[in-house]
PDB file of C-alpha atoms in Angstrom:
ATOM      1  CA  MET A   1     -29.511  26.887  26.458  1.00  0.00           C
ATOM      2  CA  SER A   2     -28.650  30.589  26.359  1.00  0.00           C
ATOM      3  CA  LEU A   3     -25.553  31.336  24.304  1.00  0.00           C
ATOM      4  CA  PHE A   4     -25.722  35.111  24.434  1.00  0.00           C
ATOM      5  CA  LEU A   5     -26.191  37.027  27.679  1.00  0.00           C
ATOM      6  CA  LYS A   6     -24.806  40.345  28.822  1.00  0.00           C
ATOM      7  CA  TYR A   7     -22.458  39.532  31.653  1.00  0.00           C
ATOM      8  CA  SER A   8     -23.765  42.511  33.626  1.00  0.00           C
ATOM      9  CA  GLU A   9     -27.212  40.830  33.578  1.00  0.00           C
ATOM     10  CA  MET A  10     -25.794  37.643  35.076  1.00  0.00           C
ATOM     11  CA  TRP A  11     -24.532  39.495  38.144  1.00  0.00           C
ATOM     12  CA  ASP A  12     -28.133  39.889  39.286  1.00  0.00           C
ATOM     13  CA  MET A  13     -29.303  36.392  38.365  1.00  0.00           C
ATOM     14  CA  ASP A  14     -29.540  33.460  40.796  1.00  0.00           C
ATOM     15  CA  LEU A  15     -27.263  30.436  40.927  1.00  0.00           C
ATOM     16  CA  GLY A  16     -27.783  27.375  43.092  1.00  0.00           C
ATOM     17  CA  GLY A  17     -29.926  29.006  45.767  1.00  0.00           C
ATOM     18  CA  ARG A  18     -33.438  28.542  47.071  1.00  0.00           C
ATOM     19  CA  ASP A  19     -35.049  30.610  44.314  1.00  0.00           C
ATOM     20  CA  ARG A  20     -34.064  29.210  40.910  1.00  0.00           C
ATOM     21  CA  SER A  21     -36.681  30.934  38.783  1.00  0.00           C
ATOM     22  CA  HIS A  22     -34.138  33.227  37.092  1.00  0.00           C
ATOM     23  CA  GLU A  23     -30.859  31.316  37.141  1.00  0.00           C
ATOM     24  CA  ILE A  24     -27.665  31.689  35.166  1.00  0.00           C
ATOM     25  CA  PRO A  25     -27.697  28.805  32.626  1.00  0.00           C
ATOM     26  CA  HIS A  26     -25.610  25.932  33.983  1.00  0.00           C
ATOM     27  CA  TRP A  27     -24.150  24.539  30.771  1.00  0.00           C
ATOM     28  CA  PHE A  28     -20.996  26.677  30.700  1.00  0.00           C
ATOM     29  CA  GLY A  29     -20.296  26.278  34.404  1.00  0.00           C
ATOM     30  CA  ASN A  30     -20.669  22.513  34.136  1.00  0.00           C
ATOM     31  CA  LEU A  31     -18.378  22.408  31.097  1.00  0.00           C
ATOM     32  CA  ALA A  32     -15.782  24.553  32.887  1.00  0.00           C
ATOM     33  CA  TRP A  33     -15.934  22.286  35.936  1.00  0.00           C
ATOM     34  CA  ILE A  34     -15.370  19.168  33.826  1.00  0.00           C
ATOM     35  CA  VAL A  35     -12.530  20.582  31.727  1.00  0.00           C
ATOM     36  CA  ILE A  36     -10.708  22.755  34.271  1.00  0.00           C
ATOM     37  CA  GLY A  37     -11.405  20.345  37.111  1.00  0.00           C
ATOM     38  CA  GLY A  38     -10.038  17.462  35.064  1.00  0.00           C
ATOM     39  CA  LEU A  39      -6.862  19.361  34.204  1.00  0.00           C
ATOM     40  CA  CYS A  40      -6.320  20.461  37.820  1.00  0.00           C
ATOM     41  CA  LYS A  41      -6.864  16.897  39.026  1.00  0.00           C
ATOM     42  CA  LEU A  42      -4.298  15.653  36.517  1.00  0.00           C
ATOM     43  CA  LEU A  43      -1.705  18.394  37.001  1.00  0.00           C
ATOM     44  CA  PHE A  44      -2.055  19.156  40.715  1.00  0.00           C
ATOM     45  CA  ARG A  45      -3.642  15.950  42.130  1.00  0.00           C
ATOM     46  CA  TYR A  46      -5.818  18.236  44.228  1.00  0.00           C
ATOM     47  CA  ARG A  47      -7.979  16.999  47.077  1.00  0.00           C
ATOM     48  CA  VAL A  48     -10.570  18.613  49.334  1.00  0.00           C
ATOM     49  CA  ASP A  49     -10.476  18.106  53.116  1.00  0.00           C
ATOM     50  CA  ASN A  50     -13.466  18.700  55.412  1.00  0.00           C
ATOM     51  CA  ARG A  51     -15.804  19.463  52.506  1.00  0.00           C
ATOM     52  CA  GLN A  52     -18.737  18.369  54.666  1.00  0.00           C
ATOM     53  CA  ARG A  53     -18.379  21.710  56.471  1.00  0.00           C
ATOM     54  CA  LEU A  54     -19.406  23.395  53.211  1.00  0.00           C
ATOM     55  CA  ARG A  55     -21.946  20.781  52.140  1.00  0.00           C
ATOM     56  CA  ALA A  56     -23.872  21.142  55.421  1.00  0.00           C
ATOM     57  CA  PHE A  57     -25.239  24.516  54.283  1.00  0.00           C
ATOM     58  CA  GLN A  58     -26.717  23.131  51.067  1.00  0.00           C
ATOM     59  CA  GLY A  59     -30.474  23.769  51.135  1.00  0.00           C
ATOM     60  CA  ALA A  60     -30.248  25.217  54.639  1.00  0.00           C
ATOM     61  CA  SER A  61     -28.516  28.586  54.545  1.00  0.00           C
ATOM     62  CA  GLY A  62     -26.205  30.830  52.620  1.00  0.00           C
ATOM     63  CA  ALA A  63     -22.581  31.096  53.759  1.00  0.00           C
ATOM     64  CA  LEU A  64     -19.798  33.595  53.134  1.00  0.00           C
ATOM     65  CA  VAL A  65     -16.654  31.621  52.226  1.00  0.00           C
ATOM     66  CA  VAL A  66     -13.372  33.459  52.924  1.00  0.00           C
ATOM     67  CA  CYS A  67      -9.858  32.449  51.937  1.00  0.00           C
ATOM     68  CA  ASN A  68      -6.313  33.787  52.211  1.00  0.00           C
ATOM     69  CA  HIS A  69      -4.821  34.860  48.883  1.00  0.00           C
ATOM     70  CA  THR A  70      -1.465  33.576  47.615  1.00  0.00           C
ATOM     71  CA  SER A  71      -2.128  32.914  43.922  1.00  0.00           C
ATOM     72  CA  PHE A  72      -4.518  33.506  41.030  1.00  0.00           C
ATOM     73  CA  PHE A  73      -5.301  29.801  41.391  1.00  0.00           C
ATOM     74  CA  ASP A  74      -6.982  30.340  44.778  1.00  0.00           C
ATOM     75  CA  VAL A  75     -10.260  31.302  43.085  1.00  0.00           C
ATOM     76  CA  VAL A  76     -10.050  28.365  40.681  1.00  0.00           C
ATOM     77  CA  PHE A  77      -9.903  25.877  43.535  1.00  0.00           C
ATOM     78  CA  MET A  78     -12.509  27.770  45.586  1.00  0.00           C
ATOM     79  CA  TYR A  79     -14.850  27.208  42.645  1.00  0.00           C
ATOM     80  CA  LEU A  80     -13.864  23.600  41.897  1.00  0.00           C
ATOM     81  CA  ALA A  81     -14.034  22.437  45.526  1.00  0.00           C
ATOM     82  CA  ALA A  82     -17.739  23.316  45.808  1.00  0.00           C
ATOM     83  CA  ARG A  83     -18.822  21.621  42.606  1.00  0.00           C
ATOM     84  CA  PRO A  84     -20.799  19.723  41.434  1.00  0.00           C
ATOM     85  CA  LYS A  85     -23.381  20.073  44.229  1.00  0.00           C
ATOM     86  CA  GLN A  86     -22.842  23.744  45.052  1.00  0.00           C
ATOM     87  CA  TRP A  87     -21.733  26.959  43.345  1.00  0.00           C
ATOM     88  CA  VAL A  88     -19.558  29.656  44.908  1.00  0.00           C
ATOM     89  CA  ARG A  89     -20.349  33.180  43.652  1.00  0.00           C
ATOM     90  CA  LEU A  90     -16.865  34.673  43.598  1.00  0.00           C
ATOM     91  CA  MET A  91     -16.431  38.407  44.174  1.00  0.00           C
ATOM     92  CA  GLY A  92     -13.657  39.570  41.833  1.00  0.00           C
ATOM     93  CA  ARG A  93     -11.845  42.807  41.044  1.00  0.00           C
ATOM     94  CA  ASP A  94     -13.934  44.840  38.604  1.00  0.00           C
ATOM     95  CA  THR A  95     -11.034  45.478  36.202  1.00  0.00           C
ATOM     96  CA  LEU A  96     -10.839  41.753  35.407  1.00  0.00           C
ATOM     97  CA  PHE A  97     -14.224  41.711  33.733  1.00  0.00           C
ATOM     98  CA  GLY A  98     -13.206  43.967  30.845  1.00  0.00           C
ATOM     99  CA  ASN A  99     -10.082  41.969  29.943  1.00  0.00           C
ATOM    100  CA  ALA A 100      -9.782  40.319  26.521  1.00  0.00           C
ATOM    101  CA  GLY A 101     -12.476  42.568  25.125  1.00  0.00           C
ATOM    102  CA  GLY A 102     -14.955  41.436  27.749  1.00  0.00           C
ATOM    103  CA  LEU A 103     -14.403  37.719  27.084  1.00  0.00           C
ATOM    104  CA  LEU A 104     -13.035  37.152  30.593  1.00  0.00           C
ATOM    105  CA  GLY A 105     -16.059  38.977  32.017  1.00  0.00           C
ATOM    106  CA  GLN A 106     -18.353  36.633  30.105  1.00  0.00           C
ATOM    107  CA  ILE A 107     -16.473  33.569  31.394  1.00  0.00           C
ATOM    108  CA  LEU A 108     -16.366  34.764  35.011  1.00  0.00           C
ATOM    109  CA  SER A 109     -20.030  35.782  34.996  1.00  0.00           C
ATOM    110  CA  ARG A 110     -21.102  32.447  33.491  1.00  0.00           C
ATOM    111  CA  VAL A 111     -19.667  30.632  36.508  1.00  0.00           C
ATOM    112  CA  GLY A 112     -21.350  33.033  38.936  1.00  0.00           C
ATOM    113  CA  ALA A 113     -18.666  35.647  39.637  1.00  0.00           C
ATOM    114  CA  PHE A 114     -19.476  39.327  40.024  1.00  0.00           C
ATOM    115  CA  PRO A 115     -17.323  42.482  40.327  1.00  0.00           C
ATOM    116  CA  VAL A 116     -16.299  44.671  43.224  1.00  0.00           C
ATOM    117  CA  LYS A 117     -14.436  47.983  43.068  1.00  0.00           C
ATOM    118  CA  ARG A 118     -11.267  47.548  45.079  1.00  0.00           C
ATOM    119  CA  ASP A 119     -10.384  49.972  47.887  1.00  0.00           C
ATOM    120  CA  THR A 120     -13.881  51.491  47.942  1.00  0.00           C
ATOM    121  CA  ALA A 121     -17.106  50.912  49.838  1.00  0.00           C
ATOM    122  CA  ASP A 122     -18.829  49.364  46.827  1.00  0.00           C
ATOM    123  CA  MET A 123     -22.421  49.243  48.053  1.00  0.00           C
ATOM    124  CA  THR A 124     -23.693  47.802  44.768  1.00  0.00           C
ATOM    125  CA  SER A 125     -21.499  44.713  45.174  1.00  0.00           C
ATOM    126  CA  ILE A 126     -22.272  44.469  48.885  1.00  0.00           C
ATOM    127  CA  LYS A 127     -26.020  44.507  48.199  1.00  0.00           C
ATOM    128  CA  ARG A 128     -25.584  41.894  45.461  1.00  0.00           C
ATOM    129  CA  ALA A 129     -23.688  39.615  47.823  1.00  0.00           C
ATOM    130  CA  VAL A 130     -26.309  40.055  50.561  1.00  0.00           C
ATOM    131  CA  ARG A 131     -29.134  39.223  48.147  1.00  0.00           C
ATOM    132  CA  MET A 132     -27.318  36.072  47.019  1.00  0.00           C
ATOM    133  CA  LEU A 133     -26.671  34.948  50.588  1.00  0.00           C
ATOM    134  CA  LYS A 134     -30.297  35.530  51.591  1.00  0.00           C
ATOM    135  CA  ASN A 135     -31.212  33.240  48.687  1.00  0.00           C
ATOM    136  CA  ASP A 136     -29.114  30.494  50.356  1.00  0.00           C
ATOM    137  CA  GLU A 137     -26.273  30.875  47.858  1.00  0.00           C
ATOM    138  CA  LEU A 138     -22.549  30.719  48.632  1.00  0.00           C
ATOM    139  CA  VAL A 139     -20.403  33.816  48.125  1.00  0.00           C
ATOM    140  CA  GLY A 140     -16.610  33.603  48.053  1.00  0.00           C
ATOM    141  CA  ILE A 141     -14.325  36.486  49.028  1.00  0.00           C
ATOM    142  CA  LEU A 142     -10.564  36.988  49.390  1.00  0.00           C
ATOM    143  CA  PRO A 143     -10.383  39.622  52.181  1.00  0.00           C
ATOM    144  CA  GLU A 144      -6.724  40.447  51.538  1.00  0.00           C
ATOM    145  CA  GLY A 145      -7.697  41.919  48.167  1.00  0.00           C
ATOM    146  CA  THR A 146      -4.373  41.090  46.520  1.00  0.00           C
ATOM    147  CA  ARG A 147      -2.026  38.121  46.279  1.00  0.00           C
ATOM    148  CA  ARG A 148       0.344  37.834  49.223  1.00  0.00           C
ATOM    149  CA  GLY A 149       3.977  38.275  48.250  1.00  0.00           C
ATOM    150  CA  LYS A 150       3.204  38.810  44.552  1.00  0.00           C
ATOM    151  CA  THR A 151       2.768  42.619  44.577  1.00  0.00           C
ATOM    152  CA  ASP A 152       4.263  45.641  46.343  1.00  0.00           C
ATOM    153  CA  ARG A 153       1.040  46.298  48.271  1.00  0.00           C
ATOM    154  CA  VAL A 154       1.195  45.873  52.044  1.00  0.00           C
ATOM    155  CA  ALA A 155      -1.193  43.093  53.051  1.00  0.00           C
ATOM    156  CA  SER A 156      -4.336  44.346  54.758  1.00  0.00           C
ATOM    157  CA  ILE A 157      -7.723  42.982  55.792  1.00  0.00           C
ATOM    158  CA  HIS A 158     -10.905  44.361  54.266  1.00  0.00           C
ATOM    159  CA  ALA A 159     -13.598  44.308  56.944  1.00  0.00           C
ATOM    160  CA  GLY A 160     -16.410  44.380  54.369  1.00  0.00           C
ATOM    161  CA  VAL A 161     -16.591  40.606  54.718  1.00  0.00           C
ATOM    162  CA  SER A 162     -18.191  40.836  58.139  1.00  0.00           C
ATOM    163  CA  VAL A 163     -20.447  43.693  57.049  1.00  0.00           C
ATOM    164  CA  ILE A 164     -21.900  41.444  54.338  1.00  0.00           C
ATOM    165  CA  ALA A 165     -22.284  38.476  56.701  1.00  0.00           C
ATOM    166  CA  ARG A 166     -24.007  40.640  59.325  1.00  0.00           C
ATOM    167  CA  MET A 167     -26.414  42.168  56.790  1.00  0.00           C
ATOM    168  CA  ALA A 168     -27.295  38.768  55.325  1.00  0.00           C
ATOM    169  CA  LYS A 169     -27.384  37.031  58.726  1.00  0.00           C
ATOM    170  CA  VAL A 170     -25.247  34.121  57.530  1.00  0.00           C
ATOM    171  CA  PRO A 171     -22.113  32.435  58.916  1.00  0.00           C
ATOM    172  CA  ILE A 172     -18.577  33.009  57.647  1.00  0.00           C
ATOM    173  CA  LEU A 173     -16.776  29.824  56.574  1.00  0.00           C
ATOM    174  CA  PRO A 174     -12.941  30.045  56.550  1.00  0.00           C
ATOM    175  CA  MET A 175     -11.038  27.979  54.014  1.00  0.00           C
ATOM    176  CA  THR A 176      -7.569  27.782  52.501  1.00  0.00           C
ATOM    177  CA  VAL A 177      -5.830  26.430  49.407  1.00  0.00           C
ATOM    178  CA  ARG A 178      -2.408  24.959  50.138  1.00  0.00           C
ATOM    179  CA  GLY A 179       0.206  24.428  47.447  1.00  0.00           C
ATOM    180  CA  VAL A 180      -0.919  27.027  44.893  1.00  0.00           C
ATOM    181  CA  GLU A 181       1.717  29.475  46.132  1.00  0.00           C
ATOM    182  CA  LYS A 182       4.352  27.099  44.695  1.00  0.00           C
ATOM    183  CA  ILE A 183       2.944  26.961  41.160  1.00  0.00           C
ATOM    184  CA  LYS A 184       4.684  30.084  39.845  1.00  0.00           C
ATOM    185  CA  ASN A 185       7.174  32.376  41.546  1.00  0.00           C
ATOM    186  CA  LYS A 186       8.758  35.335  39.792  1.00  0.00           C
ATOM    187  CA  GLY A 187      11.798  34.289  37.792  1.00  0.00           C
ATOM    188  CA  GLU A 188      11.115  30.580  38.248  1.00  0.00           C
ATOM    189  CA  ARG A 189       9.589  27.941  36.009  1.00  0.00           C
ATOM    190  CA  VAL A 190       6.023  26.716  36.436  1.00  0.00           C
ATOM    191  CA  ARG A 191       5.697  23.867  38.928  1.00  0.00           C
ATOM    192  CA  PHE A 192       2.944  21.331  39.528  1.00  0.00           C
ATOM    193  CA  PRO A 193       2.714  20.778  43.303  1.00  0.00           C
ATOM    194  CA  LYS A 194      -0.018  18.844  45.057  1.00  0.00           C
ATOM    195  CA  VAL A 195      -2.852  21.178  46.035  1.00  0.00           C
ATOM    196  CA  THR A 196      -5.153  20.771  49.038  1.00  0.00           C
ATOM    197  CA  VAL A 197      -8.340  22.692  49.748  1.00  0.00           C
ATOM    198  CA  ASP A 198      -9.350  22.709  53.415  1.00  0.00           C
ATOM    199  CA  TYR A 199     -12.414  24.115  55.220  1.00  0.00           C
ATOM    200  CA  GLY A 200     -12.579  25.274  58.823  1.00  0.00           C
ATOM    201  CA  ASP A 201     -15.428  25.751  61.282  1.00  0.00           C
ATOM    202  CA  PRO A 202     -18.034  28.474  60.643  1.00  0.00           C
ATOM    203  CA  ILE A 203     -18.040  31.794  62.477  1.00  0.00           C
ATOM    204  CA  LEU A 204     -21.008  33.903  63.584  1.00  0.00           C
ATOM    205  CA  VAL A 205     -20.656  37.686  63.448  1.00  0.00           C
ATOM    206  CA  SER A 206     -23.011  37.968  66.434  1.00  0.00           C
ATOM    207  CA  ASP A 207     -20.384  36.287  68.637  1.00  0.00           C
ATOM    208  CA  PHE A 208     -18.353  39.509  68.421  1.00  0.00           C
ATOM    209  CA  ASP A 209     -21.070  41.726  69.903  1.00  0.00           C
ATOM    210  CA  PHE A 210     -19.172  41.949  73.197  1.00  0.00           C
ATOM    211  CA  LEU A 211     -16.793  44.361  71.450  1.00  0.00           C
ATOM    212  CA  PRO A 212     -17.475  48.075  70.932  1.00  0.00           C
ATOM    213  CA  LYS A 213     -19.710  48.557  67.906  1.00  0.00           C
ATOM    214  CA  GLU A 214     -17.022  50.272  65.842  1.00  0.00           C
ATOM    215  CA  GLU A 215     -14.622  47.311  66.270  1.00  0.00           C
ATOM    216  CA  ARG A 216     -16.909  44.330  65.669  1.00  0.00           C
ATOM    217  CA  VAL A 217     -16.684  43.873  61.919  1.00  0.00           C
ATOM    218  CA  GLU A 218     -12.926  44.459  61.776  1.00  0.00           C
ATOM    219  CA  ALA A 219     -12.313  42.047  64.652  1.00  0.00           C
ATOM    220  CA  CYS A 220     -14.564  39.392  63.121  1.00  0.00           C
ATOM    221  CA  THR A 221     -12.797  39.572  59.749  1.00  0.00           C
ATOM    222  CA  TRP A 222      -9.400  39.489  61.511  1.00  0.00           C
ATOM    223  CA  TYR A 223     -10.519  36.361  63.376  1.00  0.00           C
ATOM    224  CA  ALA A 224     -11.782  34.695  60.178  1.00  0.00           C
ATOM    225  CA  MET A 225      -8.483  35.383  58.425  1.00  0.00           C
ATOM    226  CA  ARG A 226      -6.548  33.953  61.349  1.00  0.00           C
ATOM    227  CA  GLU A 227      -8.631  30.786  61.008  1.00  0.00           C
ATOM    228  CA  SER A 228      -7.794  30.621  57.282  1.00  0.00           C
ATOM    229  CA  PHE A 229      -4.070  31.012  57.952  1.00  0.00           C
ATOM    230  CA  ALA A 230      -4.260  28.385  60.693  1.00  0.00           C
ATOM    231  CA  LEU A 231      -5.612  25.971  58.065  1.00  0.00           C
ATOM    232  CA  PHE A 232      -2.915  27.097  55.618  1.00  0.00           C
ATOM    233  CA  TYR A 233      -0.033  26.553  58.054  1.00  0.00           C
ATOM    234  CA  ARG A 234      -1.749  23.589  59.787  1.00  0.00           C
ATOM    235  CA  VAL A 235      -1.248  25.081  63.234  1.00  0.00           C
ATOM    236  CA  PRO A 236      -3.595  26.166  66.046  1.00  0.00           C
ATOM    237  CA  ALA A 237      -5.075  29.596  65.354  1.00  0.00           C
ATOM    238  CA  GLU A 238      -3.343  31.027  68.433  1.00  0.00           C
ATOM    239  CA  ASP A 239       0.035  30.193  66.850  1.00  0.00           C
ATOM    240  CA  VAL A 240      -0.563  32.296  63.728  1.00  0.00           C
ATOM    241  CA  ASP A 241       1.570  35.462  63.804  1.00  0.00           C
ATOM    242  CA  MET A 242      -0.987  37.964  62.531  1.00  0.00           C
ATOM    243  CA  VAL A 243       1.308  40.911  63.310  1.00  0.00           C
ATOM    244  CA  ALA A 244       3.844  39.605  60.810  1.00  0.00           C
ATOM    245  CA  LEU A 245       1.121  38.857  58.256  1.00  0.00           C
ATOM    246  CA  PHE A 246      -0.705  42.183  58.657  1.00  0.00           C
ATOM    247  CA  PRO A 247       1.733  44.711  60.161  1.00  0.00           C
ATOM    248  CA  GLU A 248      -0.588  47.674  59.638  1.00  0.00           C
ATOM    249  CA  THR A 249      -3.679  46.020  61.130  1.00  0.00           C
ATOM    250  CA  ARG A 250      -4.593  45.971  64.802  1.00  0.00           C
ATOM    251  CA  ASP A 251      -3.667  42.744  66.585  1.00  0.00           C
ATOM    252  CA  TYR A 252      -6.762  41.283  68.263  1.00  0.00           C
ATOM    253  CA  ALA A 253      -4.969  38.233  69.684  1.00  0.00           C
ATOM    254  CA  PRO A 254      -4.938  39.585  73.286  1.00  0.00           C
ATOM    255  CA  VAL A 255      -8.669  40.363  73.044  1.00  0.00           C
ATOM    256  CA  PHE A 256      -9.596  36.841  71.965  1.00  0.00           C
ATOM    257  CA  ALA A 257      -7.196  35.243  74.446  1.00  0.00           C
ATOM    258  CA  GLU A 258      -9.156  36.994  77.199  1.00  0.00           C
ATOM    259  CA  HIS A 259     -12.546  36.446  75.568  1.00  0.00           C
ATOM    260  CA  PRO A 260     -12.526  33.180  73.518  1.00  0.00           C
ATOM    261  CA  ILE A 261     -14.997  33.069  70.626  1.00  0.00           C
ATOM    262  CA  PRO A 262     -17.462  30.138  70.791  1.00  0.00           C
ATOM    263  CA  ARG A 263     -16.794  27.300  68.370  1.00  0.00           C
ATOM    264  CA  HIS A 264     -19.600  26.131  66.096  1.00  0.00           C
ATOM    265  CA  THR A 265     -20.036  23.302  63.623  1.00  0.00           C
ATOM    266  CA  SER A 266     -21.591  23.599  60.186  1.00  0.00           C
ATOM    267  CA  ASP A 267     -24.163  20.930  61.057  1.00  0.00           C
ATOM    268  CA  GLU A 268     -25.188  22.860  64.161  1.00  0.00           C
ATOM    269  CA  LEU A 269     -25.714  26.118  62.273  1.00  0.00           C
ATOM    270  CA  ALA A 270     -27.431  24.423  59.342  1.00  0.00           C
ATOM    271  CA  CYS A 271     -29.895  22.705  61.700  1.00  0.00           C
ATOM    272  CA  ALA A 272     -30.578  26.021  63.441  1.00  0.00           C
ATOM    273  CA  ALA A 273     -31.200  27.704  60.077  1.00  0.00           C
ATOM    274  CA  ARG A 274     -33.651  24.981  59.031  1.00  0.00           C
ATOM    275  CA  ALA A 275     -35.489  25.208  62.355  1.00  0.00           C
ATOM    276  CA  ALA A 276     -35.727  29.002  62.116  1.00  0.00           C
ATOM    277  CA  ARG A 277     -37.104  28.765  58.581  1.00  0.00           C
ATOM    278  CA  ALA A 278     -39.643  26.115  59.561  1.00  0.00           C
ATOM    279  CA  GLU A 279     -40.820  28.292  62.453  1.00  0.00           C
ATOM    280  CA  LYS A 280     -41.099  31.333  60.180  1.00  0.00           C
ATOM    281  CA  GLU A 281     -43.080  29.376  57.585  1.00  0.00           C
ATOM    282  CA  ALA A 282     -45.382  27.964  60.284  1.00  0.00           C
ATOM    283  CA  LYS A 283     -46.102  31.462  61.592  1.00  0.00           C
ATOM    284  CA  ALA A 284     -46.783  32.706  58.070  1.00  0.00           C
ATOM    285  CA  ALA A 285     -49.138  29.785  57.414  1.00  0.00           C
ATOM    286  CA  ALA A 286     -50.968  30.383  60.697  1.00  0.00           C
ATOM    287  CA  LYS A 287     -51.308  34.084  59.897  1.00  0.00           C
ATOM    288  CA  ALA A 288     -52.687  33.288  56.429  1.00  0.00           C
ATOM    289  CA  ALA A 289     -55.140  30.757  57.875  1.00  0.00           C
ATOM    290  CA  GLY A 290     -56.296  33.328  60.424  1.00  0.00           C
ATOM    291  CA  ALA A 291     -56.851  35.888  57.679  1.00  0.00           C
ATOM    292  CA  VAL A 292     -58.932  33.411  55.661  1.00  0.00           C
ATOM    293  CA  LYS A 293     -60.978  32.506  58.723  1.00  0.00           C
ATOM    294  CA  ALA A 294     -61.610  36.183  59.541  1.00  0.00           C
ATOM    295  CA  GLU A 295     -62.650  36.868  55.954  1.00  0.00           C
ATOM    296  CA  GLY A 296     -65.068  33.938  56.050  1.00  0.00           C
ATOM    297  CA  ALA A 297     -66.584  35.205  59.300  1.00  0.00           C
ATOM    298  CA  GLU A 298     -67.140  38.671  57.790  1.00  0.00           C
ATOM    299  CA  GLU A 299     -68.842  37.185  54.759  1.00  0.00           C
ATOM    300  CA  GLY A 300     -71.110  35.150  57.049  1.00  0.00           C
ATOM    301  CA  GLU A 301     -72.124  38.261  58.970  1.00  0.00           C
ATOM    302  CA  GLY A 302     -72.852  40.087  55.733  1.00  0.00           C
ATOM    303  CA  GLU A 303     -75.348  37.452  54.709  1.00  0.00           C
TER     304      GLU A 303
END
């Protein structure tokens, strides 16, 4: 049990993936899940719908989990909904990690979170996320970057989500957290509404290759966010008014109406990932066996 770790060290450690040789110790994360999860269950009676869409990737592939952002509680429920079988490595604003003299950074890092510099192309964080995903870990991102309706910032979509998914060659899994937006509004008392976490169908970045290269990642992230808002409002994705939600972002609705994106299931993509890995391992084993055989033949000739 490690009590003292630099939180910056934990950003480059593993958590819940294929390689567990250098993992973040689990004790704090498990304690947080029991205590915070218990309180949230009591206060918000939260439930998780369609969790099998997340569970399907366990032991098969990494996945980039994206969610719309209406409250600080979004990240809490993103974390709780995956436990106890899986961990979501949450990408959080870098300024959070220094709060309370670094105590918040220690807490966030212990449960697998890592920082990103907002409004910049933070390649360090992008590379961290890609490494985690290639290790079959889950990474959680809020592409809006700020809470909707809680600040003066105009809502926008950060296309880095699709860049990470493309580099790591993993699917994007849309999700939403309903009810958290009612917990605390400015000037009002704290409320305790029922909260529901819901997962959608996974998205492949490669399905957007019909678009010009310079538009693919933006269009893919736009599409993923529309799926998250469709879950949030419980309406078909085509009924989500993305122009009203993101007035300064290009509206791709006409593009996807003309060219529908294929629908996938988590089970389908997880099976494909397992098959691809098995094929890769078989080729590697055959190559190694061939090398051993060739080495044996050379030794025989030398005698």
